[in-house]
Coordinates of C-alpha atoms in Angstrom, one line a residue:
X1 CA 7.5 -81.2 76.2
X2 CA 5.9 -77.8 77.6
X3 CA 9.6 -75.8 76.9
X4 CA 9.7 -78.0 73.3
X5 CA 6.3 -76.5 72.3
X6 CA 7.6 -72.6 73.7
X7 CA 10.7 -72.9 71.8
X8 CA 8.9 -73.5 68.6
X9 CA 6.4 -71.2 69.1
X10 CA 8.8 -68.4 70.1
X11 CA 11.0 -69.3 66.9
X12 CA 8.1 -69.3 64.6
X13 CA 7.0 -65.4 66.0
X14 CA 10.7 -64.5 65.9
X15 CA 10.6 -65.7 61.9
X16 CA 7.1 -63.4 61.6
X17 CA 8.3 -60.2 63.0
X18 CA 11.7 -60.4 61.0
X19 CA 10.0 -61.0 57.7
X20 CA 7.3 -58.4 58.5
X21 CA 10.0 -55.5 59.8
X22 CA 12.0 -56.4 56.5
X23 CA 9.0 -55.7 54.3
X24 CA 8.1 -52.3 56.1
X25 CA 11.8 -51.5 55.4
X26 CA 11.4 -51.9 51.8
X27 CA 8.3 -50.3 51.7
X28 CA 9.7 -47.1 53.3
X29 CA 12.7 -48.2 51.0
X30 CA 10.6 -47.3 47.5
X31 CA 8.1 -44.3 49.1
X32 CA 12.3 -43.0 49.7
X33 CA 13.0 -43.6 45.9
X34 CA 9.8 -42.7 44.8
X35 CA 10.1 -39.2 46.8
X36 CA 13.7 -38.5 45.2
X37 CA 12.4 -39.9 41.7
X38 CA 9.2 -37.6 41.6
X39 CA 11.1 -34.3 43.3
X40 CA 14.1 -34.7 40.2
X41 CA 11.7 -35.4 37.7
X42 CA 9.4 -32.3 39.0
X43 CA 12.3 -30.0 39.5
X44 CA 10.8 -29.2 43.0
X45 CA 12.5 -26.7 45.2
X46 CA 12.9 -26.9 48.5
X47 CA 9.9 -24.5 49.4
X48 CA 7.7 -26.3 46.6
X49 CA 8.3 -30.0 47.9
X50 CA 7.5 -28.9 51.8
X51 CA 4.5 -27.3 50.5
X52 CA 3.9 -30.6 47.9
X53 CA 4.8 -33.9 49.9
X54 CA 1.9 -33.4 52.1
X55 CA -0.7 -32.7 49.3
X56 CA 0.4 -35.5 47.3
X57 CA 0.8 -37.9 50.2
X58 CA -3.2 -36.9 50.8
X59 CA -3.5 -37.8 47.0
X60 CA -1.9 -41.0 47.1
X61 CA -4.1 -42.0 50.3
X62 CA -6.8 -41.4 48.6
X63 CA -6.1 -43.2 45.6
X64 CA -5.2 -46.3 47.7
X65 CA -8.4 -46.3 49.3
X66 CA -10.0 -46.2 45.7
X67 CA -8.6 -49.2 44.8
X68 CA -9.2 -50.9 47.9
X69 CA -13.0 -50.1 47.2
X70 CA -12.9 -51.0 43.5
X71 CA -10.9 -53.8 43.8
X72 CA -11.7 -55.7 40.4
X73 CA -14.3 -53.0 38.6
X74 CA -11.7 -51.3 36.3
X75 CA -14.3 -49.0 34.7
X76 CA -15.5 -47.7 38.4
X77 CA -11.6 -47.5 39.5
X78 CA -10.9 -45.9 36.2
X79 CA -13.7 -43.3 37.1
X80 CA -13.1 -42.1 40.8
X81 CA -9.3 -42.1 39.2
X82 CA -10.4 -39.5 37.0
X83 CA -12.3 -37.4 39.9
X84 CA -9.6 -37.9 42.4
X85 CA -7.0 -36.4 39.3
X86 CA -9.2 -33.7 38.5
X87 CA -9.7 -32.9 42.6
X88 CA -6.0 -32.1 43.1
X89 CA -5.0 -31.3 40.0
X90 CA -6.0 -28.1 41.0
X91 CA -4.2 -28.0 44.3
X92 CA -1.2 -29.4 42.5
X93 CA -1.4 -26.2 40.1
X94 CA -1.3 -24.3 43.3
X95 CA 2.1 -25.6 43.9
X96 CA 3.7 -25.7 40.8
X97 CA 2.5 -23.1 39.1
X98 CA 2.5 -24.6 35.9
X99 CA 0.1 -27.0 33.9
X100 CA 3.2 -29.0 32.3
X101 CA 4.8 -29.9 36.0
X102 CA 0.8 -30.9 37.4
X103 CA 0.8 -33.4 34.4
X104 CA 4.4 -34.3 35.1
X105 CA 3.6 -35.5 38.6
X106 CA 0.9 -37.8 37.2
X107 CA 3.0 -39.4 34.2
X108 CA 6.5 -39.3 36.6
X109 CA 3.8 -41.3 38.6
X110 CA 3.4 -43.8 36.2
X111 CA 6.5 -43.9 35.2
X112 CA 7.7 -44.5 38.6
X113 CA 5.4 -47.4 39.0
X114 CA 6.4 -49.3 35.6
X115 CA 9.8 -48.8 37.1
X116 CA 9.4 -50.7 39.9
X117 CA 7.1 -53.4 38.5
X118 CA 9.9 -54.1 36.0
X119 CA 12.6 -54.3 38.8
X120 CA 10.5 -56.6 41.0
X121 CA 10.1 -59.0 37.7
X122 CA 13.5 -58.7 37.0
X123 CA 14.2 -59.5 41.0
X124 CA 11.7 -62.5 40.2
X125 CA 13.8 -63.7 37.5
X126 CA 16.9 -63.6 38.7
X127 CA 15.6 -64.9 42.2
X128 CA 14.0 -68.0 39.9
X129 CA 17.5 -68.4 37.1
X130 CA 20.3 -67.1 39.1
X131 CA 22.8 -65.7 36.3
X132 CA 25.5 -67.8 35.1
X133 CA 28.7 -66.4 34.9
X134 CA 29.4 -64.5 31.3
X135 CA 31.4 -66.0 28.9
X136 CA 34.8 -64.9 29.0
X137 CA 35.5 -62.0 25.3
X138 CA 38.4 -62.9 23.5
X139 CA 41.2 -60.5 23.9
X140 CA 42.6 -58.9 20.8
X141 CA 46.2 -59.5 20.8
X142 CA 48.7 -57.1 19.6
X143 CA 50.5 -57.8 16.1

């Protein structure tokens, strides 16, 4: 009964730490994509994006922990989102030199994240009505 109880047990952990390494993967999966999105949209060299990867990773961190501590007040989230803008938007300028690329990393930001909120729907969808097969075109034939 004892080697009954360690099997289950030892199935049930194995079934936890695959599911939880497969959603780090994806997660380092989209900050890859979101990285390679941003830097083409930016037109970042090489000596900009060493110099703008760690700044913007410091942005993001601190934009995360905003809305861990806001949680459901939009118009306090809405504020320190403002300030924490305003904050690096100088650094940012720093960088890029220019005030058209500082407000393209905030709107390629956006943009990014609508992008992947419609592919996780659309992941949803397809998960919940797997697509049937498309109807076959008629063929034009030759006269």
């Amino acid at each position: 009964m004892k080697k009954i109880g360690f099997t289950i047990s030892f199935l049930l952990l194995h079934v936890y730490f695959c599911a939880a390494q497969e959603k780090d993967n994806e997660q380092g999966s989209v900050e890859n994509v979101k990285r390679e999105y941003m830097s083409r949209e930016l037109g970042l060299s090489p000596d900009e994006a060493r110099k703008f990867w760690p700044m913007y990773n410091n942005y993001f961190n601190e934009v995360k922990m905003a809305r861990k501590q806001f949680g459901n007040d939009e118009v306090a989230m809405d504020e320190k989102m403002v300030e924490i803008r305003k904050k690096y938007k100088n650094n940012f300028r720093s960088i890029l030199s220019s005030d058209n690329r500082v407000n393209k990393v905030f709107v390629s930001e956006k943009n990014f994240r609508e992008l992947v909120k419609k592919e996780s729907l659309d992941r949803q969808r397809r998960k919940k009505y797997p697509a049937q097969k498309p109807p076959k075109q008629a063929t034009r034939q030759k006269n």
